[in-house]
Coordinates of C-alpha atoms and ligand atoms in Angstrom, one line a residue:
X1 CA -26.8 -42.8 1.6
X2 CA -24.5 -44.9 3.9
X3 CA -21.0 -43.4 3.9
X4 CA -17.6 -45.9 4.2
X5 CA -15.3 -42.3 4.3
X6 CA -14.0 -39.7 2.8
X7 CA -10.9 -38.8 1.0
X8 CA -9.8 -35.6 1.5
X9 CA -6.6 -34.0 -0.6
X10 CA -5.1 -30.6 -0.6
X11 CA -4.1 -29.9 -4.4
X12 CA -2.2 -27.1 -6.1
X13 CA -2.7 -25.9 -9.5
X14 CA -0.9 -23.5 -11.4
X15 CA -3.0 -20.7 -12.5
X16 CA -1.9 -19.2 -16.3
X17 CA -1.6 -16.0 -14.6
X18 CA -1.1 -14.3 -10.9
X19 CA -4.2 -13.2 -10.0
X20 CA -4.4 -9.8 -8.1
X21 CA -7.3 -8.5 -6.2
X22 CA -7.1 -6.0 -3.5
X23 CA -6.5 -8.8 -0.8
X24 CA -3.4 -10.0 -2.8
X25 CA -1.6 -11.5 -5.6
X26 CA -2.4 -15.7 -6.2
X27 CA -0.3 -17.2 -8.6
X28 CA -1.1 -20.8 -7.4
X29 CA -4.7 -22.7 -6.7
X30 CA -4.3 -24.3 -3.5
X31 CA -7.9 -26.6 -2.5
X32 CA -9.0 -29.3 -0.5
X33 CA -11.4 -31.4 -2.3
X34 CA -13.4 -34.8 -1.1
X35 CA -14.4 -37.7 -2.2
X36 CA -17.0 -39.3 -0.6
X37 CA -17.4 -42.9 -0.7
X38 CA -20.8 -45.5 -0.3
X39 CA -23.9 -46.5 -1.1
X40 CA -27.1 -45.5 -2.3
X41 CA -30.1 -47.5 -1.9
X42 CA -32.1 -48.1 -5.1
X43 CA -36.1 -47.9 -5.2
X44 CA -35.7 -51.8 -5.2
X45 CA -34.0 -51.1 -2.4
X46 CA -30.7 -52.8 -3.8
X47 CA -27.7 -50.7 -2.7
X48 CA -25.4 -49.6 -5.3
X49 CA -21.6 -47.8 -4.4
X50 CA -21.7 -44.2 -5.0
X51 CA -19.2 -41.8 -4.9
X52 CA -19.0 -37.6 -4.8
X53 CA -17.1 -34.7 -5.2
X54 CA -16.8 -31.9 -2.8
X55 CA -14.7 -28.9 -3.6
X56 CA -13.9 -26.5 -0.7
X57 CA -13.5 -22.9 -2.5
X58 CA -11.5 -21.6 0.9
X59 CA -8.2 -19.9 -0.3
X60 CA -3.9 -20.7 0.4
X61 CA -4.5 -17.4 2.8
X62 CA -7.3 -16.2 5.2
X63 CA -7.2 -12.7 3.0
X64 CA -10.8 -12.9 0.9
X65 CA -12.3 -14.1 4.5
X66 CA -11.4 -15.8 7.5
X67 CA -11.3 -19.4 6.1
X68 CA -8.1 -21.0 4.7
X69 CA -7.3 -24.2 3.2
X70 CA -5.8 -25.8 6.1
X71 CA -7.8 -24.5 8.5
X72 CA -11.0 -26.2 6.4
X73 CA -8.6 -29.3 6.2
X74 CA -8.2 -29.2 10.1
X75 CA -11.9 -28.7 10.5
X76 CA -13.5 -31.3 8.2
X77 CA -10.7 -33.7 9.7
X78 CA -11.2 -33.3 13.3
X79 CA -15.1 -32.3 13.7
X80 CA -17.4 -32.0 10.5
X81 CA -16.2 -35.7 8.9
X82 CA -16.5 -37.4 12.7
X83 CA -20.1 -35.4 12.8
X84 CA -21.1 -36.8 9.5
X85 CA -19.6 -40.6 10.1
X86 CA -20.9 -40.4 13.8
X87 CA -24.2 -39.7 12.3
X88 CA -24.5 -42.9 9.9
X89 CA -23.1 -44.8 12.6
X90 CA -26.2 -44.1 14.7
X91 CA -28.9 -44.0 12.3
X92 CA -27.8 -46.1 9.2
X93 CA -27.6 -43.5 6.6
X94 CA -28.0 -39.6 6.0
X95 CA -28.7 -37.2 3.1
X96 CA -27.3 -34.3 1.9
X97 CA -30.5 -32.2 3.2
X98 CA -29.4 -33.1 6.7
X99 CA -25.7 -31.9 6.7
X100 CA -26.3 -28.0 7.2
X101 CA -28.7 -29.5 10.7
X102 CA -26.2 -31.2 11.1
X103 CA -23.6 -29.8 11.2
X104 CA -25.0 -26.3 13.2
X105 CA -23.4 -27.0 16.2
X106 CA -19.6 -26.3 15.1
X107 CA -19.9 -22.3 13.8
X108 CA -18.5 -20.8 11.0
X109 CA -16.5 -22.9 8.8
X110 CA -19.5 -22.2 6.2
X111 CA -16.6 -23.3 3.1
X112 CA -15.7 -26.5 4.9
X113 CA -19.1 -27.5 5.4
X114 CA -20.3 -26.3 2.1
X115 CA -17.5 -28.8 1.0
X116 CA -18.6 -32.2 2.6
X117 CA -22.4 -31.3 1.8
X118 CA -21.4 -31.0 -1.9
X119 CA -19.4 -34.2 -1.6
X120 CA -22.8 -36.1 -0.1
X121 CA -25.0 -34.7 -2.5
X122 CA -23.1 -35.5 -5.5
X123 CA -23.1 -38.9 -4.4
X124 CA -26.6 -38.7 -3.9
X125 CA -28.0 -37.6 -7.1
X126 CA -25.1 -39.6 -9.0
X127 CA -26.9 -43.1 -7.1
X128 CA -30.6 -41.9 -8.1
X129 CA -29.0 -40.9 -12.0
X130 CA -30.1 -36.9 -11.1
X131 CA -28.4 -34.1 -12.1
X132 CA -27.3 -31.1 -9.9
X133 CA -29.0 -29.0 -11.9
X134 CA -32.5 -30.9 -12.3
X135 CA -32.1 -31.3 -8.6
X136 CA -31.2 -27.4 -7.6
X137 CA -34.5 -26.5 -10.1
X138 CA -32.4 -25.2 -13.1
X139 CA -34.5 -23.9 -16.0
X140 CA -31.7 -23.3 -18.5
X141 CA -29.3 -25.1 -20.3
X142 CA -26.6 -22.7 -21.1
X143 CA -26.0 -19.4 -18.9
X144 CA -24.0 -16.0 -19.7
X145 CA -20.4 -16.1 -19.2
X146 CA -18.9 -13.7 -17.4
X147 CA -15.1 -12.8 -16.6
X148 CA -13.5 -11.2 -13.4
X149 CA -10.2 -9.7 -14.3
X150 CA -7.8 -9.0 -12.2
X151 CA -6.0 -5.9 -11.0
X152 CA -3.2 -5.2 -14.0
X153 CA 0.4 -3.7 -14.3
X154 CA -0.8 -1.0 -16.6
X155 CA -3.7 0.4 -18.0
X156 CA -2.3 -0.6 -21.4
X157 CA -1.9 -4.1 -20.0
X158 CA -5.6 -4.0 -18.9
X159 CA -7.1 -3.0 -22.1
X160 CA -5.1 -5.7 -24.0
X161 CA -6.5 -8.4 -21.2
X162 CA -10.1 -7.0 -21.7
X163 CA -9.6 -6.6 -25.5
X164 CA -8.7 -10.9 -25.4
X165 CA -11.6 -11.5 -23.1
X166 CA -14.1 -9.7 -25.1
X167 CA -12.7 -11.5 -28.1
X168 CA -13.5 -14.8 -26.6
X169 CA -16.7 -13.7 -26.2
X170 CA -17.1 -13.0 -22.5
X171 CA -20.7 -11.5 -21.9
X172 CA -19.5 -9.5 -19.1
X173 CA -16.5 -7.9 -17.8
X174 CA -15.7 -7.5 -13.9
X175 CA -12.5 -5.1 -13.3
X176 CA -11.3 -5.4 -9.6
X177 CA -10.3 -2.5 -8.1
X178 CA -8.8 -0.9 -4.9
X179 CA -7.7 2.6 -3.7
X180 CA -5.4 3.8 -6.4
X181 CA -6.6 1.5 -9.5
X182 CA -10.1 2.3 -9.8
X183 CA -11.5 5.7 -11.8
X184 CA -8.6 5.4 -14.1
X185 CA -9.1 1.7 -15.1
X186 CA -12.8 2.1 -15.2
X187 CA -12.8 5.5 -17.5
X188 CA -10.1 3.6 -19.6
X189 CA -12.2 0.6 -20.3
X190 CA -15.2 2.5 -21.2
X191 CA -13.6 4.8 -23.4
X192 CA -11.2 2.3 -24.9
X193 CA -14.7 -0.5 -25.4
X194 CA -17.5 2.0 -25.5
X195 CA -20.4 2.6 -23.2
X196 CA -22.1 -1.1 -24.5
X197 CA -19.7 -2.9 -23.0
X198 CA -21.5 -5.2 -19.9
X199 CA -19.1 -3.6 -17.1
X200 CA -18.8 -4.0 -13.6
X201 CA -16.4 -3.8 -10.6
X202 CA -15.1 -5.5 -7.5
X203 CA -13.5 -4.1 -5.0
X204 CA -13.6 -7.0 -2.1
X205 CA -14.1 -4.6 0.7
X206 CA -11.3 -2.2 -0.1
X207 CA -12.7 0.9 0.5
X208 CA -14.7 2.8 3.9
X209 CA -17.4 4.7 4.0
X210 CA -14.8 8.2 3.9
X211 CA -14.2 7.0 0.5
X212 CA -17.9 7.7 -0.6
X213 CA -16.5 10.3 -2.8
X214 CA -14.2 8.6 -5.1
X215 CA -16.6 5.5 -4.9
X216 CA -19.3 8.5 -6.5
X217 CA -17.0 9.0 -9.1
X218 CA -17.5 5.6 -11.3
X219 CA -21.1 6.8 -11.6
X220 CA -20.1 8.8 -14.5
X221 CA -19.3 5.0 -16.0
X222 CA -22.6 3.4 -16.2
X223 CA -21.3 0.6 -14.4
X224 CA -23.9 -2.7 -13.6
X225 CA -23.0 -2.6 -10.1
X226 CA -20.0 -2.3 -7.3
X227 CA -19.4 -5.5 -6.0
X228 CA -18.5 -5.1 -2.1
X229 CA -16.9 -1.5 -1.4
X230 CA -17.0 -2.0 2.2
X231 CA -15.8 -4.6 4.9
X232 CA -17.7 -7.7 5.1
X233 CA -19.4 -6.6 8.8
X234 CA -20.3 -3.0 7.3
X235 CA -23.8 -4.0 6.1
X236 CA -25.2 -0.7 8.0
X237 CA -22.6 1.1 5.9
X238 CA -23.6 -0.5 2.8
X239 CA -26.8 1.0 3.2
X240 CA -25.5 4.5 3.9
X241 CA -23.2 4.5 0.8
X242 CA -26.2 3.4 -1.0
X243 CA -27.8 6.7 -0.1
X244 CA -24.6 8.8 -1.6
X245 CA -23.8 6.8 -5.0
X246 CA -26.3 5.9 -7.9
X247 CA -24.2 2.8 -9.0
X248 CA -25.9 -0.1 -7.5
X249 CA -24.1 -2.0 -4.6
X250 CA -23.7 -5.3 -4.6
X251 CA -22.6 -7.7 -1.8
X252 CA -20.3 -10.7 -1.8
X253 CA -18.2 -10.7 1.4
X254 CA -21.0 -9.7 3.4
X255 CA -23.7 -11.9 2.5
X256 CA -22.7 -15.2 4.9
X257 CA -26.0 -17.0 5.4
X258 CA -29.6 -16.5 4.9
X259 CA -30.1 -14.6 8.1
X260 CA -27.5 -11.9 6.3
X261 CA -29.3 -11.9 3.0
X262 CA -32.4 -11.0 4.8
X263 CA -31.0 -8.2 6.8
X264 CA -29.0 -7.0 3.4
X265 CA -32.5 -6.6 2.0
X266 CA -34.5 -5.2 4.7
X267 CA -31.8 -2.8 5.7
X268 CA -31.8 -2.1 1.8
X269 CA -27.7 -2.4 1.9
X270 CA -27.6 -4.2 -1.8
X271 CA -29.6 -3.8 -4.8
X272 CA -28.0 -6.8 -6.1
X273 CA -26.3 -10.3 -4.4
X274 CA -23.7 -12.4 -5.2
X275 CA -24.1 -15.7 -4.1
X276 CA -21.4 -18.7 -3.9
X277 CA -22.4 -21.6 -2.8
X278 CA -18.6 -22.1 -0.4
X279 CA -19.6 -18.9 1.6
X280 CA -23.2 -19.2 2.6
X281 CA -22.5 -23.0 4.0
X282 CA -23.3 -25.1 0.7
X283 CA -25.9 -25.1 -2.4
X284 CA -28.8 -25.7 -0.6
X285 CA -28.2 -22.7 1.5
X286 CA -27.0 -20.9 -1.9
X287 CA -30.5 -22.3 -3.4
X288 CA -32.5 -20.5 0.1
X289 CA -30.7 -17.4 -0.4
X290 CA -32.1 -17.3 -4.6
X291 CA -35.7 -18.1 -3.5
X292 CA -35.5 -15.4 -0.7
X293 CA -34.1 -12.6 -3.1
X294 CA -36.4 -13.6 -6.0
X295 CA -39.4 -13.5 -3.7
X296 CA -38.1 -10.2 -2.8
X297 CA -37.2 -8.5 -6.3
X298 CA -33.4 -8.8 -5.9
X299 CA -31.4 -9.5 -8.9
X300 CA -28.7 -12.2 -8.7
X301 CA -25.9 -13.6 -9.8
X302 CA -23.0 -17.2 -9.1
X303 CA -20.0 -15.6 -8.2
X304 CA -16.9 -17.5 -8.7
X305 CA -14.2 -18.4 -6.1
X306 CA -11.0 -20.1 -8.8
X307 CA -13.1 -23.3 -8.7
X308 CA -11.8 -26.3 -10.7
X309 CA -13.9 -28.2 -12.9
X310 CA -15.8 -29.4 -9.7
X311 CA -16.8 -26.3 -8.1
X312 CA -17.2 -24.9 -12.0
X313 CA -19.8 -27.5 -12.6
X314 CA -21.9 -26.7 -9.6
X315 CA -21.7 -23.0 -10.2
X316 CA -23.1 -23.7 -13.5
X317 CA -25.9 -25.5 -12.1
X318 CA -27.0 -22.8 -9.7
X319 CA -26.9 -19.9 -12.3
X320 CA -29.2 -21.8 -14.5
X321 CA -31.8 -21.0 -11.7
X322 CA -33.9 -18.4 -12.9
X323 CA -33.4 -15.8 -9.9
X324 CA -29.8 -15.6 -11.7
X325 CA -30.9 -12.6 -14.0
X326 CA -27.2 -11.4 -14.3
X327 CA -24.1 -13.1 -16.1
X328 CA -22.0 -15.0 -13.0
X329 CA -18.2 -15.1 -12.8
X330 CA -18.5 -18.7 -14.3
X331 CA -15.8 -18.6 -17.1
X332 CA -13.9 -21.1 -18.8
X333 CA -11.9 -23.7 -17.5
X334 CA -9.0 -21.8 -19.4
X335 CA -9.7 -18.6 -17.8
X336 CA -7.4 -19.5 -15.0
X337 CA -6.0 -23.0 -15.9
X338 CA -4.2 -24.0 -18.7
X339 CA -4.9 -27.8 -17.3
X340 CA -8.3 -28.4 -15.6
X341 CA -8.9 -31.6 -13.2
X342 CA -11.8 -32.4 -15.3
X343 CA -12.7 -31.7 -18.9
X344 CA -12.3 -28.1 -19.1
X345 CA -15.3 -25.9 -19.9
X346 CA -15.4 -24.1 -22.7
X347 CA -17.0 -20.4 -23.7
X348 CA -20.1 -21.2 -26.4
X349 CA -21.2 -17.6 -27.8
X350 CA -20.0 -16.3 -24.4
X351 CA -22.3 -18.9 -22.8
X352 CA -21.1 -22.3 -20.5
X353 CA -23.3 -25.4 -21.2
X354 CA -24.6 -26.8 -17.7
X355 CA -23.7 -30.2 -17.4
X356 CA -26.5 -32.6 -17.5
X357 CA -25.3 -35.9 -16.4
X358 CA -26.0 -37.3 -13.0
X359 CA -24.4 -35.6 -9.9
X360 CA -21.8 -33.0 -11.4
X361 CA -22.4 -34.7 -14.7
X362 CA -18.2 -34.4 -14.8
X363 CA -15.3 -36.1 -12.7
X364 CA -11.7 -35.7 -12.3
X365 CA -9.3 -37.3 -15.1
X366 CA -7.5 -39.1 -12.0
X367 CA -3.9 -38.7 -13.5
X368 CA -4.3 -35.3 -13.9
X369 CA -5.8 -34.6 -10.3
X370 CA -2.7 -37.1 -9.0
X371 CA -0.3 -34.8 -10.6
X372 CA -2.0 -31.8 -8.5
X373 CA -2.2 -33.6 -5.5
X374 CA 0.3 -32.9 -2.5
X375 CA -1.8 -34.8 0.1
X376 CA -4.1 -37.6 0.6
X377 CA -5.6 -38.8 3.5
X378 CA -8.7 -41.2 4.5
X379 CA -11.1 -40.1 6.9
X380 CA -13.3 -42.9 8.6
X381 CA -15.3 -43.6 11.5
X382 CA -12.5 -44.4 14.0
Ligands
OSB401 O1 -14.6 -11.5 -4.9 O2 -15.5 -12.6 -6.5 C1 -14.5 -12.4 -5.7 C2 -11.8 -14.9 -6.7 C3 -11.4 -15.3 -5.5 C4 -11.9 -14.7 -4.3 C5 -12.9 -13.8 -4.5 C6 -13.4 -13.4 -5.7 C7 -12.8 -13.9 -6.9 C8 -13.1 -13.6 -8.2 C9 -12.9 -14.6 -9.3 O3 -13.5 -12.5 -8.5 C10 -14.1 -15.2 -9.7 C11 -13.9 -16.4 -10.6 O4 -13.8 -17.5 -10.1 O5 -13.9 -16.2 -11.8
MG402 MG1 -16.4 -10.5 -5.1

């Protein structure tokens, strides 16, 4: 596609509830998201104008890892947006498969870029009438919901939250936890729902390997997995904890690009991965990463990052792929938001429906993403 510029905003969203994992307590959405404006060329080769959503799923605070919402903002202004427009400058166009080449030469930054690639390809498939789920090799229409709940008050308060979600029909609960609100919450859960209860648990890299002990303890809960125990550079120490708890470990923080989902595998550090699309650089990388652990018996599963209706959309796309064998933390719009940027998704016999229209197959309802937006600001090739 040919590319005029890019709008990028920061929006806030209230979230119905503070949010508390063991990196802190959210109580507000804070993203940047793009829109990408230009034109695709039709197989008659008349170009039509094209826009597409990016959503960048980096956080208010550098606390789940080190990117942050302005920092992405800063980034995308000053080097990935110039990269991109520089590019079409030079060679008349570019498509979405290009962005991760090139891009390479600014490191890190993997939610930024994973951003402006979404942006591109959105436009992309909207100006050839593909969906991102046709395009990403989907081969489902609905997927399992599941729900990642956060750290609670009380135990009573927990088991009334759980209790709501389960009503709704969530096909899978995820309890965070940290040091200090783990066995009890666990053993409560599973006494309170029973052992048939889908149940797993989060810690976002809480604990250290001295902690192998406690960590042994949720074995007696028949939990699906532990999602990310350790720091995200302990993938050695993944695979020693491995060796001292039957739960199965699986990675999120940790798992950055391909190159780390490889070494996760061979070093056998995960039984099970977590993919988002914002931390491994984009979909396409997300996409690499499925193909790589199918071809290598490892079970997956979309992870969630607060998305709006943008981000939710995607996510729903990639767990229709059919390496995703486990329910994702892709929930309903009205998990978090009481007012969603785009129609909200809704929980169908603890299900999502993937969308099937082209791009995203959904856009923002513009007075509704203007009342979340606190900046605005037009990126073009100077
Ligand atoms: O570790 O999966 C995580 C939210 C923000 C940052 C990290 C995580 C999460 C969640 C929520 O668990 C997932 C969701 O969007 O439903
Ligand atoms: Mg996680």
């Amino acid at each position: 596609m040919k590319i005029t510029g890019v709008e990028m905003r920061t929006i806030r969203m209230p979230l119905k509830s503070p949010f508390e994992t063991s990196f802190g307590v959210e109580a507000e959405r804070v993203a940047v998201l793009l829109r990408v404006l230009g034109s695709v060329a039709r197989p008659d080769r008349r170009p039509v104008d094209v826009q597409g959503w990016g959503e960048c799923v980096a956080m208010e605070a550098p606390l789940y890892s080190s990117e942050y919402a302005d920092g992405a903002a800063d980034v995308l202004r000053r080097f990935l947006v110039p990269r991109l427009l520089g590019h079409v400058k030079d060679t008349g166009d570019v498509t979405a498969e290009q962005i991760d080449g090139l891009l390479a030469p600014i490191i890190g930054h993997r939610m930024a870029k994973a951003a402006l690639e979404m942006a591109v390809l959105d436009a992309q498939l909207r100006g050839i009438g593909q969906s991102f789920a046709g395009y990403l090799g989907a081969t489902r229409q609905r997927v399992p919901s599941g729900v990642s709940v956060g750290i609670q008050p009380s135990v009573t308060a927990l088991l009334e939250v759980v209790g709501d979600y389960l009503a709704q029909g969530y096909a899978r609960i995820k309890l965070k936890i940290k040091p200090g609100w783990d066995v009890t919450p666990v053993q409560a859960v599973r006494e309170h729902f029973g052992g048939l209860i889908p149940l797993q648990v989060d810690a976002n890299a809480a604990y250290t390997l001295a902690d192998a002990r406690t960590l042994a303890r949720l074995d007696a809960f028949d939990l699906l997995l532990i999602e990310q125990p350790l720091a995200e550079d302990d993938i050695r120490q993944h695979a020693e904890l491995a060796r001292l708890i039957r739960t199965p470990i699986c990675l999120d923080e940790s798992v950055v690009s391909v190159r780390a989902a490889a070494d996760v595998i061979a070093l056998r550090a995960a039984q099970v991965i977590n993919i988002k699309a914002g931390r491994v650089g984009g979909y396409l990388n997300a996409r690499r990463i499925h193909d790589l652990c199918r071809a290598n018996g490892i079970p997956v599963w979309c992870g969630g990052m607060v998305e709006t209706g943008l981000g939710r959309a995607a996510n729903a796309a990639l767990a229709a792929l059919p390496g995703f064998t486990l329910p994702g933390d892709v929930s309903a719009s009205d998990r978090f938001y009481e007012q969603d940027i785009t129609a909200p998704f809704v929980l169908e016999d603890g299900e999502i429906i993937v969308p099937t229209g082209p791009g995203l197959g959904v856009e923002p309802i513009m007075g509704v993403l203007d009342s979340f937006t606190v900046t605005t600001e037009w990126l073009e090739q100077g």
